[in-house]
Amino acid sequence: MSDSDDDIPLVKRLAAPPAKSTPKPTPKPAAKPAAVQLQSKPRDNGASKKKQETEDEDDDEDNEESEESASSSESDDEGSESDVPLSKRRKSKSPGAASTGAKRKRATQQKESAKRSRRDPSSSKSGQLMWKTLRHSGVLFPPEYEPHGVKMLYDGKPVNLTPEQEEVATMFAVMKDTDYMKKPVFLKNFWEGFKEILGKNHAIKNLDKCDFTPIYDWHMAQREAKKTMTKEEKDRIKKEKDEKEGKYKVAYVDGRCEPVGNFRVEPPGLFRGRGEHPKMGKIKRRIYPRDITINIGEGEAIPEHPYPGQTWKEIKHDHTVTWLAYWKDTISSKDYKYVFLGATSTFKADSDLAKYEKARKLKDLIVDVRKNYERDWENSDHKKRQMGVAMYFIDKLALRAGHEKDDDEADTVGCCTLKVENVDLEPNNKVKFDFLGKDSIRYENVVEVHPTVYKNLERFRKIDATGKKKKPGDQLFETFDAQDLNKELKNIMDGLSVKVFRTYNASITLDRLLAELEESKMGAAAQSVDEKKADYDSANKEVAILCNHQRSVPKTHTNQMEKIQEKLQILNTELKELEEELAAVQKGKSDGKKASVESLLSKIEKKKQAIFKVELQARSKEDLKTVALGTSKINYMDPRITVAWCKRNDVPIEKIFNKSLLGKFNWAMDVEPSFRF
DNA sequence: ACGAAGACTTGTTCGGAACCTA
DNA sequence: TAGGTTCCGAACAAGTCTTCGT
């Protein structure tokens, strides 16, 4: 096995960002082989250079603001330590003295994890303690429902509703112009819930005869009214809100002041599932203190709540977890809603770093990993062969693991749950994937695979391990599931799981593309910062495509494109006019109007540049209309790659990371410019 | 061994603020 | 200065993966 040709990395699917779940038989031009993809080298065995920088990259005295987000307004409780916060935790580094060669690398890694040690979720399986002291104010409840008294119509006539009934009717009414209104499942689920709230003998017997427009109109009017508020009013309201919320925004962990992520209890509403979710339209009922479990340090004040007579469901003092509160989801009894600390918190930063370090560890093993699964393609054991092929997809295409799902969830798949019908074979070892993945986002891709994989797939699609014939809806890989696969991965590397491959592939791709870009621009004319940013974005885009991060086409897209075209048209005619004018002046060799010629020329030049710019804008807008760059930036691309690149290329990091990203990635800011993933 | 519980990450969308531009 | 974009953060749904209980 292991023909060299298949450590060719990840296909780049430059072409073809597909539409969302709209099934459509696009005969997309297959993968665009494009220039890029050769060099399978820099990525693999990075054994060469790499980290000597780990040294400081890790002793980040990170931490961030949070101070100001802390309610400066209120002295949140005497808390003496409110001023202790931010500052170095994590004592100094271990003494340098790295040994030599491979050994040294090892050592560095260990040092890292040692430093991270406690309070790092991912390296802290099971009973690890995450905190010593924990203090916070609990959660903020949404306001109680205030009846508006607007009557909906039934059979053309106004009906009286109790506040509870009206509340639910209003939830529905305000969704008037969403697509949910066209979905039978949504309507059915809503009606069932509504019916129940109405009670047996209610005049309303049938959703079809309901007319919610009066409520809808009222709602829209409210919205308008809000818009026309004066500045002062708005400011006042905002101030009041901030005051009320201030104390919930921070928590104190081991004395440190840390931001809380989502301290608000979710308000009641209609469940908006993605894709064809069987539960869409169900009523998500109001959550009360009696539903909520609080996790807080022993001896700390128990958070208050505005419901006299009620108590929290439970008060816990669990030091092994990072959540502050949770409640059971009312839509799906097996789901939980948690209140966690924010993205800039120590908990999150630590685990973020750990995530990327794990992916880098995989990088050092990837050659062997590939050899292994390639070998498995020819294993006599059917299961081994299937696993080998699955691993190939996960590695090459960055697919998600794909766990089993219940019938009461949207029918989506990942690698391990692919069905026969999701994978079509085409000539020349081409495989066409077409399935709905997470969030029911469609994954559509045609990839050339290794011939052995192709052969295996032919069989996996036809018959199962026992030789029984398969149907289109059957599992492609019937011999194992995501858990089995992860178990296998544990044998290769501690903590390795399927998702690490996605992180690894995204990061290594960014790293490689940026390096290639830099190389290709060597000696070329200096680029402006904007041009460099465009380069970065193009690399970002490839990663996003690899991970299939899509977004729906903005509603105004077509409109805007038209506008741009118009603009372009105008610019072009203006250019033409200028050129004609120039020609005329030149021909008429008019009265020594030299100056005029010159100024015309410069005008023409300017016009051309303007046109170029608009064209570029148009192209990139069209290009990115279905690609979401943000997700990979936030979750997959090691920020140290970006920071180092910025340093090397004199691009201010603020050009690439917005404020919240800067906060989130504070831990990566002082990486060496030479950092490579 | 296996399914359910539990906890944490990843993902898209939405609404408001900031920013442009005519 | 209104009106439209773009940018961002909040919201919350939907994944992943480990642990727990039987």
mmCIF file with all atom_site columns, N, CA, C and O in Angstrom, chain A residues 184-205:
data_model
loop_
_atom_site.group_PDB
_atom_site.id
_atom_site.type_symbol
_atom_site.label_atom_id
_atom_site.label_alt_id
_atom_site.label_comp_id
_atom_site.label_asym_id
_atom_site.label_entity_id
_atom_site.label_seq_id
_atom_site.pdbx_PDB_ins_code
_atom_site.Cartn_x
_atom_site.Cartn_y
_atom_site.Cartn_z
_atom_site.occupancy
_atom_site.B_iso_or_equiv
_atom_site.pdbx_formal_charge
_atom_site.auth_seq_id
_atom_site.auth_comp_id
_atom_site.auth_asym_id
_atom_site.auth_atom_id
_atom_site.pdbx_PDB_model_num
ATOM 1  N N  . PRO A 1 184 ? -45.085 21.627 7.345  1.00 0.00 ? 184 PRO A N  1
ATOM 2  C CA . PRO A 1 184 ? -46.176 20.896 7.991  1.00 0.00 ? 184 PRO A CA 1
ATOM 3  C C  . PRO A 1 184 ? -45.810 20.395 9.383  1.00 0.00 ? 184 PRO A C  1
ATOM 4  O O  . PRO A 1 184 ? -46.643 20.439 10.292 1.00 0.00 ? 184 PRO A O  1
ATOM 5  N N  . VAL A 1 185 ? -44.585 19.940 9.535  1.00 0.00 ? 185 VAL A N  1
ATOM 6  C CA . VAL A 1 185 ? -44.178 19.422 10.836 1.00 0.00 ? 185 VAL A CA 1
ATOM 7  C C  . VAL A 1 185 ? -44.223 20.530 11.879 1.00 0.00 ? 185 VAL A C  1
ATOM 8  O O  . VAL A 1 185 ? -44.696 20.331 13.003 1.00 0.00 ? 185 VAL A O  1
ATOM 9  N N  . PHE A 1 186 ? -43.762 21.686 11.485 1.00 0.00 ? 186 PHE A N  1
ATOM 10 C CA . PHE A 1 186 ? -43.776 22.818 12.398 1.00 0.00 ? 186 PHE A CA 1
ATOM 11 C C  . PHE A 1 186 ? -45.208 23.149 12.810 1.00 0.00 ? 186 PHE A C  1
ATOM 12 O O  . PHE A 1 186 ? -45.528 23.304 13.987 1.00 0.00 ? 186 PHE A O  1
ATOM 13 N N  . LEU A 1 187 ? -46.075 23.222 11.828 1.00 0.00 ? 187 LEU A N  1
ATOM 14 C CA . LEU A 1 187 ? -47.466 23.576 12.093 1.00 0.00 ? 187 LEU A CA 1
ATOM 15 C C  . LEU A 1 187 ? -48.137 22.523 12.971 1.00 0.00 ? 187 LEU A C  1
ATOM 16 O O  . LEU A 1 187 ? -48.858 22.853 13.912 1.00 0.00 ? 187 LEU A O  1
ATOM 17 N N  . LYS A 1 188 ? -47.857 21.310 12.666 1.00 0.00 ? 188 LYS A N  1
ATOM 18 C CA . LYS A 1 188 ? -48.475 20.233 13.436 1.00 0.00 ? 188 LYS A CA 1
ATOM 19 C C  . LYS A 1 188 ? -48.008 20.272 14.889 1.00 0.00 ? 188 LYS A C  1
ATOM 20 O O  . LYS A 1 188 ? -48.820 20.210 15.817 1.00 0.00 ? 188 LYS A O  1
ATOM 21 N N  . ASN A 1 189 ? -46.718 20.370 15.086 1.00 0.00 ? 189 ASN A N  1
ATOM 22 C CA . ASN A 1 189 ? -46.196 20.425 16.447 1.00 0.00 ? 189 ASN A CA 1
ATOM 23 C C  . ASN A 1 189 ? -46.711 21.630 17.211 1.00 0.00 ? 189 ASN A C  1
ATOM 24 O O  . ASN A 1 189 ? -47.061 21.534 18.384 1.00 0.00 ? 189 ASN A O  1
ATOM 25 N N  . PHE A 1 190 ? -46.759 22.739 16.520 1.00 0.00 ? 190 PHE A N  1
ATOM 26 C CA . PHE A 1 190 ? -47.256 23.932 17.197 1.00 0.00 ? 190 PHE A CA 1
ATOM 27 C C  . PHE A 1 190 ? -48.718 23.734 17.602 1.00 0.00 ? 190 PHE A C  1
ATOM 28 O O  . PHE A 1 190 ? -49.113 24.023 18.719 1.00 0.00 ? 190 PHE A O  1
ATOM 29 N N  . TRP A 1 191 ? -49.470 23.242 16.668 1.00 0.00 ? 191 TRP A N  1
ATOM 30 C CA . TRP A 1 191 ? -50.897 23.073 16.941 1.00 0.00 ? 191 TRP A CA 1
ATOM 31 C C  . TRP A 1 191 ? -51.137 22.149 18.125 1.00 0.00 ? 191 TRP A C  1
ATOM 32 O O  . TRP A 1 191 ? -51.953 22.411 19.004 1.00 0.00 ? 191 TRP A O  1
ATOM 33 N N  . GLU A 1 192 ? -50.366 21.102 18.194 1.00 0.00 ? 192 GLU A N  1
ATOM 34 C CA . GLU A 1 192 ? -50.501 20.193 19.327 1.00 0.00 ? 192 GLU A CA 1
ATOM 35 C C  . GLU A 1 192 ? -50.233 20.903 20.650 1.00 0.00 ? 192 GLU A C  1
ATOM 36 O O  . GLU A 1 192 ? -50.966 20.726 21.630 1.00 0.00 ? 192 GLU A O  1
ATOM 37 N N  . GLY A 1 193 ? -49.193 21.700 20.646 1.00 0.00 ? 193 GLY A N  1
ATOM 38 C CA . GLY A 1 193 ? -48.864 22.420 21.870 1.00 0.00 ? 193 GLY A CA 1
ATOM 39 C C  . GLY A 1 193 ? -49.902 23.478 22.210 1.00 0.00 ? 193 GLY A C  1
ATOM 40 O O  . GLY A 1 193 ? -50.296 23.634 23.361 1.00 0.00 ? 193 GLY A O  1
ATOM 41 N N  . PHE A 1 194 ? -50.340 24.162 21.185 1.00 0.00 ? 194 PHE A N  1
ATOM 42 C CA . PHE A 1 194 ? -51.299 25.244 21.370 1.00 0.00 ? 194 PHE A CA 1
ATOM 43 C C  . PHE A 1 194 ? -52.627 24.688 21.864 1.00 0.00 ? 194 PHE A C  1
ATOM 44 O O  . PHE A 1 194 ? -53.244 25.202 22.797 1.00 0.00 ? 194 PHE A O  1
ATOM 45 N N  . LYS A 1 195 ? -53.014 23.618 21.241 1.00 0.00 ? 195 LYS A N  1
ATOM 46 C CA . LYS A 1 195 ? -54.279 22.965 21.594 1.00 0.00 ? 195 LYS A CA 1
ATOM 47 C C  . LYS A 1 195 ? -54.306 22.625 23.076 1.00 0.00 ? 195 LYS A C  1
ATOM 48 O O  . LYS A 1 195 ? -55.294 22.845 23.775 1.00 0.00 ? 195 LYS A O  1
ATOM 49 N N  . GLU A 1 196 ? -53.206 22.118 23.506 1.00 0.00 ? 196 GLU A N  1
ATOM 50 C CA . GLU A 1 196 ? -53.120 21.721 24.901 1.00 0.00 ? 196 GLU A CA 1
ATOM 51 C C  . GLU A 1 196 ? -53.275 22.916 25.833 1.00 0.00 ? 196 GLU A C  1
ATOM 52 O O  . GLU A 1 196 ? -53.955 22.841 26.859 1.00 0.00 ? 196 GLU A O  1
ATOM 53 N N  . ILE A 1 197 ? -52.663 24.008 25.442 1.00 0.00 ? 197 ILE A N  1
ATOM 54 C CA . ILE A 1 197 ? -52.750 25.219 26.267 1.00 0.00 ? 197 ILE A CA 1
ATOM 55 C C  . ILE A 1 197 ? -54.162 25.802 26.224 1.00 0.00 ? 197 ILE A C  1
ATOM 56 O O  . ILE A 1 197 ? -54.638 26.391 27.192 1.00 0.00 ? 197 ILE A O  1
ATOM 57 N N  . LEU A 1 198 ? -54.798 25.623 25.112 1.00 0.00 ? 198 LEU A N  1
ATOM 58 C CA . LEU A 1 198 ? -56.155 26.155 24.990 1.00 0.00 ? 198 LEU A CA 1
ATOM 59 C C  . LEU A 1 198 ? -57.143 25.377 25.860 1.00 0.00 ? 198 LEU A C  1
ATOM 60 O O  . LEU A 1 198 ? -58.115 25.922 26.365 1.00 0.00 ? 198 LEU A O  1
ATOM 61 N N  . GLY A 1 199 ? -56.875 24.106 26.013 1.00 0.00 ? 199 GLY A N  1
ATOM 62 C CA . GLY A 1 199 ? -57.793 23.286 26.798 1.00 0.00 ? 199 GLY A CA 1
ATOM 63 C C  . GLY A 1 199 ? -58.864 22.655 25.915 1.00 0.00 ? 199 GLY A C  1
ATOM 64 O O  . GLY A 1 199 ? -59.057 23.064 24.773 1.00 0.00 ? 199 GLY A O  1
ATOM 65 N N  . LYS A 1 200 ? -59.519 21.687 26.499 1.00 0.00 ? 200 LYS A N  1
ATOM 66 C CA . LYS A 1 200 ? -60.443 20.876 25.711 1.00 0.00 ? 200 LYS A CA 1
ATOM 67 C C  . LYS A 1 200 ? -61.554 21.642 25.013 1.00 0.00 ? 200 LYS A C  1
ATOM 68 O O  . LYS A 1 200 ? -61.851 21.439 23.849 1.00 0.00 ? 200 LYS A O  1
ATOM 69 N N  . ASN A 1 201 ? -62.212 22.488 25.754 1.00 0.00 ? 201 ASN A N  1
ATOM 70 C CA . ASN A 1 201 ? -63.439 23.057 25.175 1.00 0.00 ? 201 ASN A CA 1
ATOM 71 C C  . ASN A 1 201 ? -63.264 24.432 24.556 1.00 0.00 ? 201 ASN A C  1
ATOM 72 O O  . ASN A 1 201 ? -64.178 25.228 24.515 1.00 0.00 ? 201 ASN A O  1
ATOM 73 N N  . HIS A 1 202 ? -62.096 24.693 24.131 1.00 0.00 ? 202 HIS A N  1
ATOM 74 C CA . HIS A 1 202 ? -61.895 26.032 23.595 1.00 0.00 ? 202 HIS A CA 1
ATOM 75 C C  . HIS A 1 202 ? -62.565 26.199 22.238 1.00 0.00 ? 202 HIS A C  1
ATOM 76 O O  . HIS A 1 202 ? -62.726 25.251 21.483 1.00 0.00 ? 202 HIS A O  1
ATOM 77 N N  . ALA A 1 203 ? -62.961 27.442 21.998 1.00 0.00 ? 203 ALA A N  1
ATOM 78 C CA . ALA A 1 203 ? -63.613 27.756 20.719 1.00 0.00 ? 203 ALA A CA 1
ATOM 79 C C  . ALA A 1 203 ? -62.693 27.451 19.542 1.00 0.00 ? 203 ALA A C  1
ATOM 80 O O  . ALA A 1 203 ? -63.137 27.060 18.466 1.00 0.00 ? 203 ALA A O  1
ATOM 81 N N  . ILE A 1 204 ? -61.407 27.665 19.771 1.00 0.00 ? 204 ILE A N  1
ATOM 82 C CA . ILE A 1 204 ? -60.459 27.381 18.683 1.00 0.00 ? 204 ILE A CA 1
ATOM 83 C C  . ILE A 1 204 ? -60.265 25.883 18.543 1.00 0.00 ? 204 ILE A C  1
ATOM 84 O O  . ILE A 1 204 ? -59.827 25.209 19.456 1.00 0.00 ? 204 ILE A O  1
ATOM 85 N N  . LYS A 1 205 ? -60.610 25.426 17.356 1.00 0.00 ? 205 LYS A N  1
ATOM 86 C CA . LYS A 1 205 ? -60.579 23.971 17.162 1.00 0.00 ? 205 LYS A CA 1
ATOM 87 C C  . LYS A 1 205 ? -59.600 23.550 16.082 1.00 0.00 ? 205 LYS A C  1
ATOM 88 O O  . LYS A 1 205 ? -59.401 22.357 15.843 1.00 0.00 ? 205 LYS A O  1
#
